[in-house]
Short mmCIF file of C-alpha atoms in Angstrom, two decimals:
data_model
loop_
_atom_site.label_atom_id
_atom_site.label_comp_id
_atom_site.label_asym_id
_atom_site.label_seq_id
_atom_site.Cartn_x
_atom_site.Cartn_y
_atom_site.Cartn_z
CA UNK A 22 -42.44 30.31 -31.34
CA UNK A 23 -43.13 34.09 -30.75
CA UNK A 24 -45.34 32.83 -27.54
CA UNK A 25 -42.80 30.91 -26.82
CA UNK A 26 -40.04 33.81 -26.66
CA UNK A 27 -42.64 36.45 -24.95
CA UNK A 28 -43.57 33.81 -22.22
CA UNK A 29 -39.87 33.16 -21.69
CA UNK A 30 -39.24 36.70 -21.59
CA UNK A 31 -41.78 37.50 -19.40
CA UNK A 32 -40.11 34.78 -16.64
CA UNK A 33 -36.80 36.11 -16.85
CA UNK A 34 -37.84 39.70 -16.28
CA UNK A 35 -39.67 37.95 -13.37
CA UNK A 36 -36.98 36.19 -12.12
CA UNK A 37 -35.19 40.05 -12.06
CA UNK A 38 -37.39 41.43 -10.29
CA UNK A 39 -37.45 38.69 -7.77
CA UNK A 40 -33.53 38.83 -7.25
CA UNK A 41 -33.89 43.07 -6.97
CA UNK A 42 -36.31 42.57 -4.02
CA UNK A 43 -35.05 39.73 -3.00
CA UNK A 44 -35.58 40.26 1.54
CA UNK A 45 -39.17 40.68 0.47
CA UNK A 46 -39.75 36.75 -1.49
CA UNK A 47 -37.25 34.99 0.49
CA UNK A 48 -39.85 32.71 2.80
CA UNK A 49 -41.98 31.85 -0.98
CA UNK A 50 -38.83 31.07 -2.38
CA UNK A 51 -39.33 27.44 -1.33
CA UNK A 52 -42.76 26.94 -3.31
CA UNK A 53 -40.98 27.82 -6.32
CA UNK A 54 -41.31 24.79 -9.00
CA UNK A 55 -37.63 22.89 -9.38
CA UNK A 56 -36.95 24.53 -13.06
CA UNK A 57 -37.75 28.39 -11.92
CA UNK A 58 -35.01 27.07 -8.59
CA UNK A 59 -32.44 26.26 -11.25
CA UNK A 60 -32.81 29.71 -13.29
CA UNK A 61 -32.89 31.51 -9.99
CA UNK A 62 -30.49 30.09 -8.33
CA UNK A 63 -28.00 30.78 -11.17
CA UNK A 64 -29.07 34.27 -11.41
CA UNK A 65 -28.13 34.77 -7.60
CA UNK A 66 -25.49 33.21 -8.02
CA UNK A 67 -23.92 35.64 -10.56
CA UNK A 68 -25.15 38.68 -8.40
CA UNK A 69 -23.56 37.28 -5.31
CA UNK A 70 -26.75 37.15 -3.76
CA UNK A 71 -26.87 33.37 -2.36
CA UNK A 72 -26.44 33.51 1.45
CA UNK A 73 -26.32 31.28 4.55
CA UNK A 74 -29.71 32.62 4.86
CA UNK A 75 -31.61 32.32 2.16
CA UNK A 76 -30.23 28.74 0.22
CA UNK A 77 -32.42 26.36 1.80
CA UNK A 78 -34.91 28.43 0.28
CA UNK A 79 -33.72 27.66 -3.85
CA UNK A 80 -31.38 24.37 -3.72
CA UNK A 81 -33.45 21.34 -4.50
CA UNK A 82 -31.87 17.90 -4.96
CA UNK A 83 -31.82 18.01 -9.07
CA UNK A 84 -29.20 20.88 -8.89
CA UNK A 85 -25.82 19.99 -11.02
CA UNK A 86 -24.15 22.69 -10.61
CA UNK A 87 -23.61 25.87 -7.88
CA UNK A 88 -21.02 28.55 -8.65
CA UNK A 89 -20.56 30.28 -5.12
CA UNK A 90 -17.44 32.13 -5.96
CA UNK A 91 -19.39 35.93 -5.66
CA UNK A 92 -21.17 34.77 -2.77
CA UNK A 93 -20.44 34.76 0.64
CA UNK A 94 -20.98 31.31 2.25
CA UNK A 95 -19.78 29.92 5.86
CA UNK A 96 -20.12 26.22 6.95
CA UNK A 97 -23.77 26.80 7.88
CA UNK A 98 -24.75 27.93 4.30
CA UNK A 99 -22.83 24.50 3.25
CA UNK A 100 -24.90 22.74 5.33
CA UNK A 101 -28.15 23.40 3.01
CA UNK A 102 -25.57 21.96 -0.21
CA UNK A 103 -25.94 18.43 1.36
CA UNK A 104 -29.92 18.28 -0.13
CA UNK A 105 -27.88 18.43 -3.75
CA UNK A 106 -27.08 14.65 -4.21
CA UNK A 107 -26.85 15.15 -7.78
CA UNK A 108 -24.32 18.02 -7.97
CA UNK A 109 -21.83 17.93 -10.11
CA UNK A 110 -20.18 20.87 -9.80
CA UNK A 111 -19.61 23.38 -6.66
CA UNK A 112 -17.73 26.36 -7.36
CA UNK A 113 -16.67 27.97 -4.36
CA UNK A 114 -13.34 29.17 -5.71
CA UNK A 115 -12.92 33.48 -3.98
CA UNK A 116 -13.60 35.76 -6.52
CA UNK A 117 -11.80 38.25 -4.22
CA UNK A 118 -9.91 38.40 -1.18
CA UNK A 119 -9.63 35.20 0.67
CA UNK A 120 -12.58 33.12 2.18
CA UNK A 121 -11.72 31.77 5.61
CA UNK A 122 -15.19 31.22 6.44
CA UNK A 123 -15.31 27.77 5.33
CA UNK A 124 -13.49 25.16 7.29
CA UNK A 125 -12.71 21.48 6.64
CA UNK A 126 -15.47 19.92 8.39
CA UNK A 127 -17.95 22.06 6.97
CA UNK A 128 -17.10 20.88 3.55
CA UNK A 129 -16.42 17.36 4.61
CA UNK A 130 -20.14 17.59 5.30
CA UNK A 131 -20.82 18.72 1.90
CA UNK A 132 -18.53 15.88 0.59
CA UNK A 133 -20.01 12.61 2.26
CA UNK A 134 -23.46 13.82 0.57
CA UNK A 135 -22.92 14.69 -2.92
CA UNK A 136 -20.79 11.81 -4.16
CA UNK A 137 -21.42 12.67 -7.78
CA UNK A 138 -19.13 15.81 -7.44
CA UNK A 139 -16.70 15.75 -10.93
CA UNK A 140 -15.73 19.42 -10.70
CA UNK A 141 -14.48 20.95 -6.97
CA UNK A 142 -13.11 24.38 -7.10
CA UNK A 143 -11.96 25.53 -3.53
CA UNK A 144 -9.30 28.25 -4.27
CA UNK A 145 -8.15 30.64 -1.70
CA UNK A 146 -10.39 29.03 0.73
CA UNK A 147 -7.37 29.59 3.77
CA UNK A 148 -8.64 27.32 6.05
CA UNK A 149 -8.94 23.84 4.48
CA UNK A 150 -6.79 21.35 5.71
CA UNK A 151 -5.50 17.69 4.31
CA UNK A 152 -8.84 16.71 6.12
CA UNK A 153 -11.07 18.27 3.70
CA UNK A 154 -8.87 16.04 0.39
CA UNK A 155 -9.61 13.03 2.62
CA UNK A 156 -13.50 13.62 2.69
CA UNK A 157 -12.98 14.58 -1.30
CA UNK A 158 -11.17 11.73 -2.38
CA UNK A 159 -13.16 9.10 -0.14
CA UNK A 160 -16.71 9.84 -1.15
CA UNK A 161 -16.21 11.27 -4.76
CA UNK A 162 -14.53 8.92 -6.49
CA UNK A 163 -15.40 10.47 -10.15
CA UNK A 164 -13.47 13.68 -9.41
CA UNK A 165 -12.55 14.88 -12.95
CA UNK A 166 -10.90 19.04 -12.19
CA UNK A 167 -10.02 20.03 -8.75
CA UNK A 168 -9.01 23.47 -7.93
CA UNK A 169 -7.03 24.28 -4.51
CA UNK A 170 -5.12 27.40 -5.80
CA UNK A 171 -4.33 29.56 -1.97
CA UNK A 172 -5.29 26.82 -0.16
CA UNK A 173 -1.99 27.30 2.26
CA UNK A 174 -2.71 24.53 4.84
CA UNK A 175 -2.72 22.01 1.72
CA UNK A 176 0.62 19.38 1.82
CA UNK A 177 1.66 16.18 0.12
CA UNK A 178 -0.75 14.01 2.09
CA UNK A 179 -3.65 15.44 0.30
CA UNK A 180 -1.82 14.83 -2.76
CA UNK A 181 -1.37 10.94 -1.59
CA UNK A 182 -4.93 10.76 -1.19
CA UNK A 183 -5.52 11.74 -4.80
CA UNK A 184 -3.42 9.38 -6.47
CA UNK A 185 -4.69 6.55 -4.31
CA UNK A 186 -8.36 7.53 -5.20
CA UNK A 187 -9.13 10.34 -7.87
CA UNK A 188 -8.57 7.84 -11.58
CA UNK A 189 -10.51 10.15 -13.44
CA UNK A 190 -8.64 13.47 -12.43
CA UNK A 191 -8.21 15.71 -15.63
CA UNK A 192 -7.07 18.71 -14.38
CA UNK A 193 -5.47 19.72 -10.49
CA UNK A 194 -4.62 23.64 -9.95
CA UNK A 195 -2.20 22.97 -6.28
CA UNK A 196 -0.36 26.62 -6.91
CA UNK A 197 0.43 28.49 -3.67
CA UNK A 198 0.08 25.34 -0.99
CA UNK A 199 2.93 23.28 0.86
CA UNK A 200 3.14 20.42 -1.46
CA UNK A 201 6.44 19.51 -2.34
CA UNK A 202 8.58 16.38 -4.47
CA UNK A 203 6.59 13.47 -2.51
CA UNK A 204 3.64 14.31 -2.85
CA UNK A 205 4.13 14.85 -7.12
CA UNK A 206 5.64 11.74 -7.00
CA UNK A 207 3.12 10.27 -5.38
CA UNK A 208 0.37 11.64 -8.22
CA UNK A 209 2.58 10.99 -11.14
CA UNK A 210 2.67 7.10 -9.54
CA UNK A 211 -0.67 7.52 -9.07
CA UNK A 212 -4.16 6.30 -10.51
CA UNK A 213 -4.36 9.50 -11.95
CA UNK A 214 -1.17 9.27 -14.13
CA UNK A 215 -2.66 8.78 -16.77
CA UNK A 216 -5.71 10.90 -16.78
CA UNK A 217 -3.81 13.84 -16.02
CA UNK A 218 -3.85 16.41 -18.74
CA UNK A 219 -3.50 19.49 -16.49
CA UNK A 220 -1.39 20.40 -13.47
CA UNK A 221 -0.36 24.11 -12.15
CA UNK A 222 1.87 24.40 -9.27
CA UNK A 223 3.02 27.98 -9.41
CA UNK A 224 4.47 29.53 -6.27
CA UNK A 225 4.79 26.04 -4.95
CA UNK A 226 8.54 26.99 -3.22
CA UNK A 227 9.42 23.40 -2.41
CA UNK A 228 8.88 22.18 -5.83
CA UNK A 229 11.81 21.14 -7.38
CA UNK A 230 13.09 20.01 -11.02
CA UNK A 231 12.31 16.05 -9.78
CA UNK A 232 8.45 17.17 -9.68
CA UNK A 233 8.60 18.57 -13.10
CA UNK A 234 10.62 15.76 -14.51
CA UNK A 235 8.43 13.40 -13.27
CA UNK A 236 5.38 14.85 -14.45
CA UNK A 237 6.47 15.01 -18.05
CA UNK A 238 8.16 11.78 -17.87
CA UNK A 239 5.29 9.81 -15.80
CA UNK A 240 1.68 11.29 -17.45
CA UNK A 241 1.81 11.09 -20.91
CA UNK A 242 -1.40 13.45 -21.69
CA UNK A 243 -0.22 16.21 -19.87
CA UNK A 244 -0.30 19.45 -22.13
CA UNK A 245 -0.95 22.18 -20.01
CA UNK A 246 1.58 22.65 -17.51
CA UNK A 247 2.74 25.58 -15.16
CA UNK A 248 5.49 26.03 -12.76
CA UNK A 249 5.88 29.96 -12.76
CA UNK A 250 6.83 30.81 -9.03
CA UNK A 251 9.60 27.99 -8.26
CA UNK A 252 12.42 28.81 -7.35
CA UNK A 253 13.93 25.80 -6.99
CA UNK A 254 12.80 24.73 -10.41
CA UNK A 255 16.29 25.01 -12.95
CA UNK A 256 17.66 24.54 -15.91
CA UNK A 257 16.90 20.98 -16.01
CA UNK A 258 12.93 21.43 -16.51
CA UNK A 259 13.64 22.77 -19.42
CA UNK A 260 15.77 20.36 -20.75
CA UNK A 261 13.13 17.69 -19.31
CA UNK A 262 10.21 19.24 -21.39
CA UNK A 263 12.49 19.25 -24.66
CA UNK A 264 13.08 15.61 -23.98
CA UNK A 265 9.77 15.11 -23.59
CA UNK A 266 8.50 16.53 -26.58
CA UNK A 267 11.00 14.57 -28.55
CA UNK A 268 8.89 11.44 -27.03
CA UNK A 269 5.98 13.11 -28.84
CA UNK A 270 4.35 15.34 -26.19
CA UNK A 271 2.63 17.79 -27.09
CA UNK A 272 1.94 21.46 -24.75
CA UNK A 273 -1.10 23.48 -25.01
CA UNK A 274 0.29 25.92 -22.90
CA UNK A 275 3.50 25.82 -21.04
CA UNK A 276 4.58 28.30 -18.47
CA UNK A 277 7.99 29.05 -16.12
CA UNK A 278 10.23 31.28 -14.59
CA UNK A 279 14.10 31.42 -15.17
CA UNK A 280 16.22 31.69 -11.88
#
């Protein structure tokens, strides 16, 4: 056991040293065996180190998951993500600012290869369009927590596409986009209904109390919901969610704003 601990020691003050000098190990990277990939990549990963320049170098096609979300990444650095056919999660929410170096046909890319995706987290990327949900929701049909927080160019037909395709959906963050009543009504109608058991639409200004209704009245596992940021959201939510936990629902966490 103490072997054990000094050997694993050793690699991970390795690893370090390899991420602190990082320009000078970049073109060995690619000899590295698959399990010292996997550590490294996540350590990158956390230093927002991973580039369009050096991940060909550490992704390997065992990966499950890649957390980009310090990193800075543009379509050609997606590009190298489409060796992963077993990833199963791809985090490329922005930690800060917005990222609007990532378009839809970049990711669609990324999409059509790694079919196994359950967990997509894409917010504030600015510059994905209904095109990108298409790609999503056609080739990854085990989609289980989708995050498109900031993504402004998002409407109701991505959210069409999800109820037509996504029946494992657990969780859907669609705060700050365009969607409006049809496209909730198409999700609460949806494959999804009754998978659902977390949906945030904050600062979604065409939402109105028929989306809320209709999401505490249609999917019956729902218990985290927030609507925060709706103006057009009344009175009548509130009364919905009381009805609603008179049916038995029950809220993990439940969050509005009074106009």
């Amino acid at each position: 056991m103490a072997v054990f601990a000094v050997v694993s020691s050793l690699q991970n003050h390795c690893l370090r040293a390899v991420a602190c000098q990082l320009p000078d190990h970049e073109t060995s990277l690619r000899l590295l065996p698959v399990e010292i990939k996997t550590k490294l990549v996540n350590l990158l990963s956390k230093r927002g180190l991973l580039t369009d320049s050096n991940l060909a170098n550490v992704l390997h096609p065992a990966l499950r998951e890649l957390e980009l979300c310090e990193c800075t990444i543009s379509d050609n650095g997606l590009a190298c993500l489409c060796v992963c056919k077993n990833l199963r999660k791809l985090d490329l929410n922005a930690a800060k600012n917005l990222r609007d170096s990532i378009t839809s046909e970049g990711i669609s890319k990324v999409f059509s290869s790694c079919c196994h995706l359950q967990t997509v987290y894409l917010r504030r990327c600015v510059n994905l369009t209904d095109d990108a949900i298409a790609a999503l929701t056609q080739h990854c049909s085990h989609l289980e927590h989708l995050n498109l927080c900031g993504c402004i160019k998002i409407t109701d037909v991505s959210l069409q596409l999800v109820a037509l395709n996504c029946r494992y959906l657990q969780s859907l963050n669609i705060s700050n986009t365009k969607v409006a009543d049809d496209g909730i009504m198409h999700l609460t109608n949806g494959k999804c209904q009754h998978s659902l058991k977390e949906v945030q639409v904050s600062h979604c200004v065409n939402i109105t109390d028929v989306s809320i209704e209709s999401l505490l009245t249609c999917c019956p596992r729902i218990n985290i919901l927030i609507f925060d940021g709706c103006p057009r959201v009344t009175d009548r939510s509130r009364q919905a969610l009381e009805e609603a936990m008179l049916r038995g629902g029950r809220m993990k966490q439940l969050s509005w704003t009074v106009y």
